Amino acid sequence: MIMDFVPLWTLIVGAAVFFYVLLDGFDLGVGMLYGFAPDRPSRILIMNSIAPVWDGNETWLVLGSVGLYAAFPLAFAIIIPAVYFPILVMLLALIFRGVAFEFHFRDAAHVTFWDRAFSLGSLIATFAQGIILGAFIQGFNVEGRHFIGSSWDCITPFSLFTGIALVFGYGLLGAGWLILKTEGRLQATARKQGRYFLIGVLLSIAIVSIWTPLQDPDIARRWFTWPNIVYLTPIPIITAFIAYFEWRVLSNPRWEMAPFIGAVGLFWISYIGISISLFPMIIPHHFTLWEAASSPETQAFLIVGTLFLLPIILMYSGWSYWVFRGKVRSDIGYH
Amino acid sequence: MHLDPLILSRCQFAWVIAFHILLPSFTVGLASYIAVLEGIYLFTKRQIYFRVSVFWTKIFAISFGMGVVSGIVMPFQIGTNWSRYADATANILSPLLGYEGLTAFFLEASFLGVLLFGRNLVPRWAHFVAALMVALGTLISTFWILSANSWMQTPSGYKFVDGQFFPVDWLAIIFNPSFPYRFAHNVVAFYITTGFVVVAVAAYLIRKTKHVEQGKIMFSMTLWVLTLLVPLQIFLGDLHGLNTLKYQPVKIAAIEAHWTTEKRAPLILFAIPDEKTESNKAVLEVPLLGSIILTHHIDGEVPGLKQWAADQHGPVAIPFFAFRIMVGLGVIMFSIIIISLYLRARKRLMTAWFLTLCQYAGPIGFLAILAGWVTTEVGRQPWTVYGVLRTAQSVTPSLTTSDVLLSLAGYMIVYLIIFPVGIILMGRIIRKGPAEKIEKEAIEGGQSSSPITTPPEYTS
């Protein structure tokens, strides 16, 4: 008897994407904040706060994309070409961001170029990912098993806005990380930047929450009809609580880990909101998770290893973070 | 030539994957080498191994980073430009790629941080374990990706229903007919490539009489390893060829520019294949050697391309010349180690002209790997899944010519910046050489010799 692995795979792929967003989110956010650093020693400290962990973080991107390919290949085959140019831009930006770690340190003659590559690469990659998110929510033109329509369809006012929203979001995560890892003037600056980003994030959540149902009657029906409207009121209430909490801890020097946790909380609640809007569709208006899924044999073959390996991965990744715990030390990393 | 999304997507994939393969070609061997150096240092406590390891770890950091960013491009390529292939093969290939991510990528990425930055922070044995895990991760990764590629070459354990592949037997899928040969041949190729780079760097250091002690350790040890590996590689290549003859005969025919099936076939050293007339011009051949090398029998039958319709095979000239380049480079590698044995017998291993030869032979492995991959991948055409799914059926249907022109231009420009810069920066580290002595004992790779203390205004 073959089990239905789709719910489990939905959880796993969803979790992998969420982990990616959190982990690469904070290091792309840190990369963006790098562009605002006042001087070279600050830049070095900022970069060193993520230097030992960025590669592991970015590996979740591979896991998320390959996980999508493995569990929901029809979705992969439709979504990825439909966002052809945002993916191209994201990859090129990630290339510059990735090599900038080593190159800015080793190529002293062009350090300004590599500084820009690092911060702009982080910004552009974030913006591109936000466009992909917006395009995903809006859905795609599909015929049979293929995306039809142009490679530029994904660039819409809505997706450009979600691009900006994600910049605020990753900026907030990055600020939270820097508050955790730095002290003194750098930390104070990160707190201030965090407050600005928080305002941006909250405005974005509000606008996207209104715009999404406005442009999609199915989603509007899901949120605003009785009795759903009762079951779903906790969502905006929880969001407001987290927002208030985040505002308070950003300004309070006693709370060093809380701003990062609050940012994670905002991402978590937004993620839940999007899932509620879209479930069970993985290609909005066309295919459910079940319709896009790979063969049961495939899902079974991969789940066995995944359930065994994911906890191990989390353990040694956690160990790696623990090795580099505490404030950024000036003798660990690049100089 | 008529530009369309198919030909441009082929060019784009070839571009990104050719650049990417250069990195694992180096980092697989180098990760193992660093693990060995760290191990020797851990057990002998001899400082010189520490210094040589720190030197190579700096180089490794640059090349591994380039490998990661060029590698992230690859799974997305499958989706952006080859969505029909992705949809058709997902059930079979996606778990192989999934396991590559789960068992290899996370392993190497997580322990890399400790290897590069954690020497001060963890016990010495833990730092050595980190180096081992990175090396292991690179090898596990090679296993899975070559299993996937080999399945495309010699598919097995599947059924093909309504344009989609479904798995029937996972062991047959993973351990498909060409996989063991391709895996062995590639891993040895990776180690040989790194070996020639290390030998070249060592030769350079000795010639410039800089850090000669470090240079000598690297030079002799690595040449011994190459002395074992190069003949092994020739043997493995022969086995790989025999396997290809059995499972992909049309590919052998194309590689050999062989048009007529025959026994006692000659070995064509040089020719200009003419696909229109299905014959060769300007032929230089050695009688009988074709059958002998390809089938190990003088009366062995070598397949000819005319046995198949023209749309059942890909271009002939490309795999023909690529293969000869690869073998020619192999002959040069073999000659170098023969010379080294001769010089060792005369106790004159580090004579000046041999050092110069070794220095300039540094990149030889990379060229051979590129030539070999061109042979096998172009030789697989017109199929993405040999005999079942055509490349022309694999391309993403929504793409236009301008879409792919733009993306191809983007990848070309970015790679033409990043890769030369990376090579130049690695060259600078090499020219500086390993440190003569390092003041603090446990210093992570990549740090300058005097640590910077925290300036007062950055503490609260």
PDB file of N, CA, C and O in Angstrom, chain A residues 259-317:
ATOM      1  N   PRO A 259      15.208  40.946  18.866  1.00  0.00           N
ATOM      2  CA  PRO A 259      14.868  41.521  17.560  1.00  0.00           C
ATOM      3  C   PRO A 259      14.944  40.502  16.427  1.00  0.00           C
ATOM      4  O   PRO A 259      14.112  40.524  15.515  1.00  0.00           O
ATOM      5  N   PHE A 260      15.950  39.603  16.468  1.00  0.00           N
ATOM      6  CA  PHE A 260      16.042  38.602  15.410  1.00  0.00           C
ATOM      7  C   PHE A 260      14.848  37.650  15.493  1.00  0.00           C
ATOM      8  O   PHE A 260      14.230  37.315  14.474  1.00  0.00           O
ATOM      9  N   ILE A 261      14.502  37.244  16.720  1.00  0.00           N
ATOM     10  CA  ILE A 261      13.368  36.328  16.916  1.00  0.00           C
ATOM     11  C   ILE A 261      12.082  36.972  16.424  1.00  0.00           C
ATOM     12  O   ILE A 261      11.248  36.354  15.761  1.00  0.00           O
ATOM     13  N   GLY A 262      11.906  38.274  16.747  1.00  0.00           N
ATOM     14  CA  GLY A 262      10.708  38.981  16.292  1.00  0.00           C
ATOM     15  C   GLY A 262      10.621  39.025  14.774  1.00  0.00           C
ATOM     16  O   GLY A 262       9.546  38.832  14.194  1.00  0.00           O
ATOM     17  N   ALA A 263      11.758  39.258  14.129  1.00  0.00           N
ATOM     18  CA  ALA A 263      11.761  39.283  12.668  1.00  0.00           C
ATOM     19  C   ALA A 263      11.369  37.925  12.114  1.00  0.00           C
ATOM     20  O   ALA A 263      10.579  37.818  11.170  1.00  0.00           O
ATOM     21  N   VAL A 264      11.926  36.870  12.721  1.00  0.00           N
ATOM     22  CA  VAL A 264      11.556  35.510  12.307  1.00  0.00           C
ATOM     23  C   VAL A 264      10.059  35.313  12.479  1.00  0.00           C
ATOM     24  O   VAL A 264       9.385  34.744  11.621  1.00  0.00           O
ATOM     25  N   GLY A 265       9.527  35.854  13.597  1.00  0.00           N
ATOM     26  CA  GLY A 265       8.096  35.728  13.851  1.00  0.00           C
ATOM     27  C   GLY A 265       7.259  36.383  12.768  1.00  0.00           C
ATOM     28  O   GLY A 265       6.238  35.836  12.320  1.00  0.00           O
ATOM     29  N   LEU A 266       7.692  37.557  12.315  1.00  0.00           N
ATOM     30  CA  LEU A 266       6.936  38.239  11.260  1.00  0.00           C
ATOM     31  C   LEU A 266       6.971  37.440   9.966  1.00  0.00           C
ATOM     32  O   LEU A 266       5.973  37.342   9.257  1.00  0.00           O
ATOM     33  N   PHE A 267       8.132  36.854   9.662  1.00  0.00           N
ATOM     34  CA  PHE A 267       8.209  36.025   8.466  1.00  0.00           C
ATOM     35  C   PHE A 267       7.307  34.809   8.608  1.00  0.00           C
ATOM     36  O   PHE A 267       6.616  34.403   7.670  1.00  0.00           O
ATOM     37  N   TRP A 268       7.298  34.234   9.785  1.00  0.00           N
ATOM     38  CA  TRP A 268       6.516  33.021  10.023  1.00  0.00           C
ATOM     39  C   TRP A 268       5.031  33.297   9.833  1.00  0.00           C
ATOM     40  O   TRP A 268       4.321  32.550   9.150  1.00  0.00           O
ATOM     41  N   ILE A 269       4.564  34.408  10.402  1.00  0.00           N
ATOM     42  CA  ILE A 269       3.133  34.677  10.292  1.00  0.00           C
ATOM     43  C   ILE A 269       2.762  35.050   8.848  1.00  0.00           C
ATOM     44  O   ILE A 269       1.688  34.693   8.349  1.00  0.00           O
ATOM     45  N   SER A 270       3.654  35.749   8.154  1.00  0.00           N
ATOM     46  CA  SER A 270       3.375  36.085   6.752  1.00  0.00           C
ATOM     47  C   SER A 270       3.318  34.827   5.905  1.00  0.00           C
ATOM     48  O   SER A 270       2.479  34.681   5.011  1.00  0.00           O
ATOM     49  N   TYR A 271       4.228  33.895   6.204  1.00  0.00           N
ATOM     50  CA  TYR A 271       4.293  32.628   5.479  1.00  0.00           C
ATOM     51  C   TYR A 271       2.992  31.861   5.669  1.00  0.00           C
ATOM     52  O   TYR A 271       2.423  31.302   4.726  1.00  0.00           O
ATOM     53  N   ILE A 272       2.503  31.858   6.924  1.00  0.00           N
ATOM     54  CA  ILE A 272       1.246  31.174   7.212  1.00  0.00           C
ATOM     55  C   ILE A 272       0.113  31.837   6.454  1.00  0.00           C
ATOM     56  O   ILE A 272      -0.753  31.170   5.872  1.00  0.00           O
ATOM     57  N   GLY A 273       0.127  33.171   6.421  1.00  0.00           N
ATOM     58  CA  GLY A 273      -0.912  33.891   5.694  1.00  0.00           C
ATOM     59  C   GLY A 273      -0.945  33.521   4.226  1.00  0.00           C
ATOM     60  O   GLY A 273      -2.009  33.247   3.646  1.00  0.00           O
ATOM     61  N   ILE A 274       0.231  33.482   3.594  1.00  0.00           N
ATOM     62  CA  ILE A 274       0.284  33.120   2.177  1.00  0.00           C
ATOM     63  C   ILE A 274      -0.190  31.681   1.979  1.00  0.00           C
ATOM     64  O   ILE A 274      -0.942  31.377   1.035  1.00  0.00           O
ATOM     65  N   SER A 275       0.231  30.794   2.875  1.00  0.00           N
ATOM     66  CA  SER A 275      -0.190  29.389   2.752  1.00  0.00           C
ATOM     67  C   SER A 275      -1.698  29.270   2.854  1.00  0.00           C
ATOM     68  O   SER A 275      -2.322  28.509   2.112  1.00  0.00           O
ATOM     69  N   ILE A 276      -2.289  30.006   3.788  1.00  0.00           N
ATOM     70  CA  ILE A 276      -3.751  29.954   3.925  1.00  0.00           C
ATOM     71  C   ILE A 276      -4.411  30.445   2.637  1.00  0.00           C
ATOM     72  O   ILE A 276      -5.395  29.887   2.166  1.00  0.00           O
ATOM     73  N   SER A 277      -3.848  31.483   2.051  1.00  0.00           N
ATOM     74  CA  SER A 277      -4.434  32.014   0.820  1.00  0.00           C
ATOM     75  C   SER A 277      -4.382  30.999  -0.303  1.00  0.00           C
ATOM     76  O   SER A 277      -5.321  30.899  -1.090  1.00  0.00           O
ATOM     77  N   LEU A 278      -3.277  30.263  -0.405  1.00  0.00           N
ATOM     78  CA  LEU A 278      -3.060  29.467  -1.608  1.00  0.00           C
ATOM     79  C   LEU A 278      -3.451  27.997  -1.478  1.00  0.00           C
ATOM     80  O   LEU A 278      -3.790  27.364  -2.466  1.00  0.00           O
ATOM     81  N   PHE A 279      -3.355  27.420  -0.278  1.00  0.00           N
ATOM     82  CA  PHE A 279      -3.577  25.983  -0.100  1.00  0.00           C
ATOM     83  C   PHE A 279      -4.912  25.569  -0.701  1.00  0.00           C
ATOM     84  O   PHE A 279      -5.908  26.248  -0.494  1.00  0.00           O
ATOM     85  N   PRO A 280      -5.022  24.430  -1.417  1.00  0.00           N
ATOM     86  CA  PRO A 280      -3.968  23.453  -1.721  1.00  0.00           C
ATOM     87  C   PRO A 280      -3.302  23.685  -3.070  1.00  0.00           C
ATOM     88  O   PRO A 280      -2.679  22.785  -3.595  1.00  0.00           O
ATOM     89  N   MET A 281      -3.452  24.890  -3.648  1.00  0.00           N
ATOM     90  CA  MET A 281      -2.906  25.111  -4.974  1.00  0.00           C
ATOM     91  C   MET A 281      -1.423  25.405  -4.883  1.00  0.00           C
ATOM     92  O   MET A 281      -1.001  26.255  -4.097  1.00  0.00           O
ATOM     93  N   ILE A 282      -0.652  24.736  -5.719  1.00  0.00           N
ATOM     94  CA  ILE A 282       0.759  25.106  -5.809  1.00  0.00           C
ATOM     95  C   ILE A 282       1.003  25.921  -7.064  1.00  0.00           C
ATOM     96  O   ILE A 282       1.902  26.740  -7.107  1.00  0.00           O
ATOM     97  N   ILE A 283       0.180  25.706  -8.071  1.00  0.00           N
ATOM     98  CA  ILE A 283       0.141  26.626  -9.203  1.00  0.00           C
ATOM     99  C   ILE A 283      -1.250  27.240  -9.136  1.00  0.00           C
ATOM    100  O   ILE A 283      -2.230  26.606  -9.528  1.00  0.00           O
ATOM    101  N   PRO A 284      -1.352  28.470  -8.579  1.00  0.00           N
ATOM    102  CA  PRO A 284      -2.675  29.053  -8.363  1.00  0.00           C
ATOM    103  C   PRO A 284      -3.554  28.952  -9.602  1.00  0.00           C
ATOM    104  O   PRO A 284      -3.103  29.228 -10.718  1.00  0.00           O
ATOM    105  N   HIS A 285      -4.768  28.531  -9.407  1.00  0.00           N
ATOM    106  CA  HIS A 285      -5.803  28.367 -10.421  1.00  0.00           C
ATOM    107  C   HIS A 285      -5.625  27.175 -11.328  1.00  0.00           C
ATOM    108  O   HIS A 285      -6.472  26.938 -12.171  1.00  0.00           O
ATOM    109  N   HIS A 286      -4.526  26.429 -11.209  1.00  0.00           N
ATOM    110  CA  HIS A 286      -4.338  25.335 -12.154  1.00  0.00           C
ATOM    111  C   HIS A 286      -4.084  23.983 -11.514  1.00  0.00           C
ATOM    112  O   HIS A 286      -4.764  23.017 -11.853  1.00  0.00           O
ATOM    113  N   PHE A 287      -3.075  23.904 -10.646  1.00  0.00           N
ATOM    114  CA  PHE A 287      -2.704  22.582 -10.129  1.00  0.00           C
ATOM    115  C   PHE A 287      -2.606  22.580  -8.619  1.00  0.00           C
ATOM    116  O   PHE A 287      -1.996  23.451  -8.012  1.00  0.00           O
ATOM    117  N   THR A 288      -3.182  21.547  -8.024  1.00  0.00           N
ATOM    118  CA  THR A 288      -3.007  21.359  -6.587  1.00  0.00           C
ATOM    119  C   THR A 288      -1.677  20.676  -6.323  1.00  0.00           C
ATOM    120  O   THR A 288      -1.016  20.185  -7.228  1.00  0.00           O
ATOM    121  N   LEU A 289      -1.330  20.639  -5.041  1.00  0.00           N
ATOM    122  CA  LEU A 289      -0.119  19.944  -4.631  1.00  0.00           C
ATOM    123  C   LEU A 289      -0.149  18.499  -5.129  1.00  0.00           C
ATOM    124  O   LEU A 289       0.854  17.977  -5.615  1.00  0.00           O
ATOM    125  N   TRP A 290      -1.314  17.857  -5.030  1.00  0.00           N
ATOM    126  CA  TRP A 290      -1.403  16.446  -5.424  1.00  0.00           C
ATOM    127  C   TRP A 290      -1.213  16.288  -6.929  1.00  0.00           C
ATOM    128  O   TRP A 290      -0.598  15.333  -7.381  1.00  0.00           O
ATOM    129  N   GLU A 291      -1.786  17.259  -7.692  1.00  0.00           N
ATOM    130  CA  GLU A 291      -1.681  17.128  -9.144  1.00  0.00           C
ATOM    131  C   GLU A 291      -0.259  17.374  -9.627  1.00  0.00           C
ATOM    132  O   GLU A 291       0.141  16.897 -10.678  1.00  0.00           O
ATOM    133  N   ALA A 292       0.493  18.155  -8.860  1.00  0.00           N
ATOM    134  CA  ALA A 292       1.857  18.494  -9.290  1.00  0.00           C
ATOM    135  C   ALA A 292       2.901  17.533  -8.749  1.00  0.00           C
ATOM    136  O   ALA A 292       4.082  17.669  -9.052  1.00  0.00           O
ATOM    137  N   ALA A 293       2.458  16.562  -7.964  1.00  0.00           N
ATOM    138  CA  ALA A 293       3.408  15.719  -7.230  1.00  0.00           C
ATOM    139  C   ALA A 293       4.087  14.698  -8.133  1.00  0.00           C
ATOM    140  O   ALA A 293       3.550  14.289  -9.163  1.00  0.00           O
ATOM    141  N   SER A 294       5.265  14.276  -7.707  1.00  0.00           N
ATOM    142  CA  SER A 294       5.981  13.209  -8.414  1.00  0.00           C
ATOM    143  C   SER A 294       5.354  11.864  -8.058  1.00  0.00           C
ATOM    144  O   SER A 294       4.448  11.781  -7.232  1.00  0.00           O
ATOM    145  N   SER A 295       5.846  10.815  -8.704  1.00  0.00           N
ATOM    146  CA  SER A 295       5.246   9.497  -8.511  1.00  0.00           C
ATOM    147  C   SER A 295       5.431   9.051  -7.058  1.00  0.00           C
ATOM    148  O   SER A 295       6.394   9.444  -6.395  1.00  0.00           O
ATOM    149  N   PRO A 296       4.501   8.250  -6.553  1.00  0.00           N
ATOM    150  CA  PRO A 296       4.607   7.798  -5.161  1.00  0.00           C
ATOM    151  C   PRO A 296       5.927   7.092  -4.866  1.00  0.00           C
ATOM    152  O   PRO A 296       6.475   7.249  -3.779  1.00  0.00           O
ATOM    153  N   GLU A 297       6.434   6.332  -5.861  1.00  0.00           N
ATOM    154  CA  GLU A 297       7.713   5.646  -5.633  1.00  0.00           C
ATOM    155  C   GLU A 297       8.828   6.654  -5.401  1.00  0.00           C
ATOM    156  O   GLU A 297       9.704   6.439  -4.566  1.00  0.00           O
ATOM    157  N   THR A 298       8.787   7.736  -6.172  1.00  0.00           N
ATOM    158  CA  THR A 298       9.813   8.771  -6.032  1.00  0.00           C
ATOM    159  C   THR A 298       9.726   9.419  -4.662  1.00  0.00           C
ATOM    160  O   THR A 298      10.730   9.601  -3.977  1.00  0.00           O
ATOM    161  N   GLN A 299       8.506   9.782  -4.275  1.00  0.00           N
ATOM    162  CA  GLN A 299       8.327  10.454  -2.992  1.00  0.00           C
ATOM    163  C   GLN A 299       8.740   9.538  -1.841  1.00  0.00           C
ATOM    164  O   GLN A 299       9.360   9.984  -0.874  1.00  0.00           O
ATOM    165  N   ALA A 300       8.400   8.260  -1.981  1.00  0.00           N
ATOM    166  CA  ALA A 300       8.764   7.310  -0.922  1.00  0.00           C
ATOM    167  C   ALA A 300      10.267   7.137  -0.831  1.00  0.00           C
ATOM    168  O   ALA A 300      10.845   7.155   0.254  1.00  0.00           O
ATOM    169  N   PHE A 301      10.918   6.998  -2.003  1.00  0.00           N
ATOM    170  CA  PHE A 301      12.359   6.769  -2.023  1.00  0.00           C
ATOM    171  C   PHE A 301      13.111   7.917  -1.363  1.00  0.00           C
ATOM    172  O   PHE A 301      14.068   7.716  -0.620  1.00  0.00           O
ATOM    173  N   LEU A 302      12.657   9.144  -1.638  1.00  0.00           N
ATOM    174  CA  LEU A 302      13.385  10.282  -1.098  1.00  0.00           C
ATOM    175  C   LEU A 302      13.023  10.561   0.349  1.00  0.00           C
ATOM    176  O   LEU A 302      13.852  11.030   1.126  1.00  0.00           O
ATOM    177  N   ILE A 303      11.785  10.253   0.759  1.00  0.00           N
ATOM    178  CA  ILE A 303      11.372  10.613   2.122  1.00  0.00           C
ATOM    179  C   ILE A 303      12.168   9.812   3.148  1.00  0.00           C
ATOM    180  O   ILE A 303      12.501  10.327   4.225  1.00  0.00           O
ATOM    181  N   VAL A 304      12.477   8.566   2.812  1.00  0.00           N
ATOM    182  CA  VAL A 304      13.191   7.717   3.767  1.00  0.00           C
ATOM    183  C   VAL A 304      14.496   8.375   4.181  1.00  0.00           C
ATOM    184  O   VAL A 304      14.784   8.564   5.364  1.00  0.00           O
ATOM    185  N   GLY A 305      15.277   8.743   3.158  1.00  0.00           N
ATOM    186  CA  GLY A 305      16.554   9.372   3.458  1.00  0.00           C
ATOM    187  C   GLY A 305      16.390  10.740   4.088  1.00  0.00           C
ATOM    188  O   GLY A 305      17.116  11.104   5.012  1.00  0.00           O
ATOM    189  N   THR A 306      15.403  11.490   3.590  1.00  0.00           N
ATOM    190  CA  THR A 306      15.238  12.861   4.075  1.00  0.00           C
ATOM    191  C   THR A 306      14.921  12.889   5.557  1.00  0.00           C
ATOM    192  O   THR A 306      15.503  13.675   6.315  1.00  0.00           O
ATOM    193  N   LEU A 307      14.008  12.036   6.002  1.00  0.00           N
ATOM    194  CA  LEU A 307      13.632  12.036   7.411  1.00  0.00           C
ATOM    195  C   LEU A 307      14.797  11.660   8.297  1.00  0.00           C
ATOM    196  O   LEU A 307      14.909  12.127   9.427  1.00  0.00           O
ATOM    197  N   PHE A 308      15.696  10.840   7.761  1.00  0.00           N
ATOM    198  CA  PHE A 308      16.876  10.445   8.516  1.00  0.00           C
ATOM    199  C   PHE A 308      17.938  11.543   8.486  1.00  0.00           C
ATOM    200  O   PHE A 308      18.584  11.841   9.487  1.00  0.00           O
ATOM    201  N   LEU A 309      18.089  12.167   7.317  1.00  0.00           N
ATOM    202  CA  LEU A 309      19.209  13.093   7.128  1.00  0.00           C
ATOM    203  C   LEU A 309      18.937  14.496   7.642  1.00  0.00           C
ATOM    204  O   LEU A 309      19.849  15.169   8.114  1.00  0.00           O
ATOM    205  N   LEU A 310      17.684  14.967   7.530  1.00  0.00           N
ATOM    206  CA  LEU A 310      17.414  16.350   7.935  1.00  0.00           C
ATOM    207  C   LEU A 310      17.780  16.611   9.397  1.00  0.00           C
ATOM    208  O   LEU A 310      18.432  17.620   9.692  1.00  0.00           O
ATOM    209  N   PRO A 311      17.402  15.731  10.334  1.00  0.00           N
ATOM    210  CA  PRO A 311      17.825  15.997  11.716  1.00  0.00           C
ATOM    211  C   PRO A 311      19.340  16.024  11.867  1.00  0.00           C
ATOM    212  O   PRO A 311      19.878  16.838  12.615  1.00  0.00           O
ATOM    213  N   ILE A 312      20.044  15.139  11.146  1.00  0.00           N
ATOM    214  CA  ILE A 312      21.506  15.131  11.226  1.00  0.00           C
ATOM    215  C   ILE A 312      22.057  16.447  10.688  1.00  0.00           C
ATOM    216  O   ILE A 312      22.960  17.049  11.275  1.00  0.00           O
ATOM    217  N   ILE A 313      21.494  16.882   9.550  1.00  0.00           N
ATOM    218  CA  ILE A 313      21.939  18.154   8.970  1.00  0.00           C
ATOM    219  C   ILE A 313      21.723  19.285   9.960  1.00  0.00           C
ATOM    220  O   ILE A 313      22.605  20.122  10.178  1.00  0.00           O
ATOM    221  N   LEU A 314      20.529  19.305  10.582  1.00  0.00           N
ATOM    222  CA  LEU A 314      20.239  20.376  11.532  1.00  0.00           C
ATOM    223  C   LEU A 314      21.220  20.324  12.700  1.00  0.00           C
ATOM    224  O   LEU A 314      21.663  21.365  13.194  1.00  0.00           O
ATOM    225  N   MET A 315      21.602  19.099  13.087  1.00  0.00           N
ATOM    226  CA  MET A 315      22.529  18.979  14.220  1.00  0.00           C
ATOM    227  C   MET A 315      23.904  19.540  13.886  1.00  0.00           C
ATOM    228  O   MET A 315      24.461  20.345  14.648  1.00  0.00           O
ATOM    229  N   TYR A 316      24.486  19.111  12.758  1.00  0.00           N
ATOM    230  CA  TYR A 316      25.840  19.636  12.526  1.00  0.00           C
ATOM    231  C   TYR A 316      25.831  21.069  12.037  1.00  0.00           C
ATOM    232  O   TYR A 316      26.787  21.812  12.275  1.00  0.00           O
ATOM    233  N   SER A 317      24.730  21.517  11.408  1.00  0.00           N
ATOM    234  CA  SER A 317      24.635  22.945  11.104  1.00  0.00           C
ATOM    235  C   SER A 317      24.556  23.731  12.394  1.00  0.00           C
ATOM    236  O   SER A 317      25.197  24.780  12.548  1.00  0.00           O
TER     237      SER A 317
END
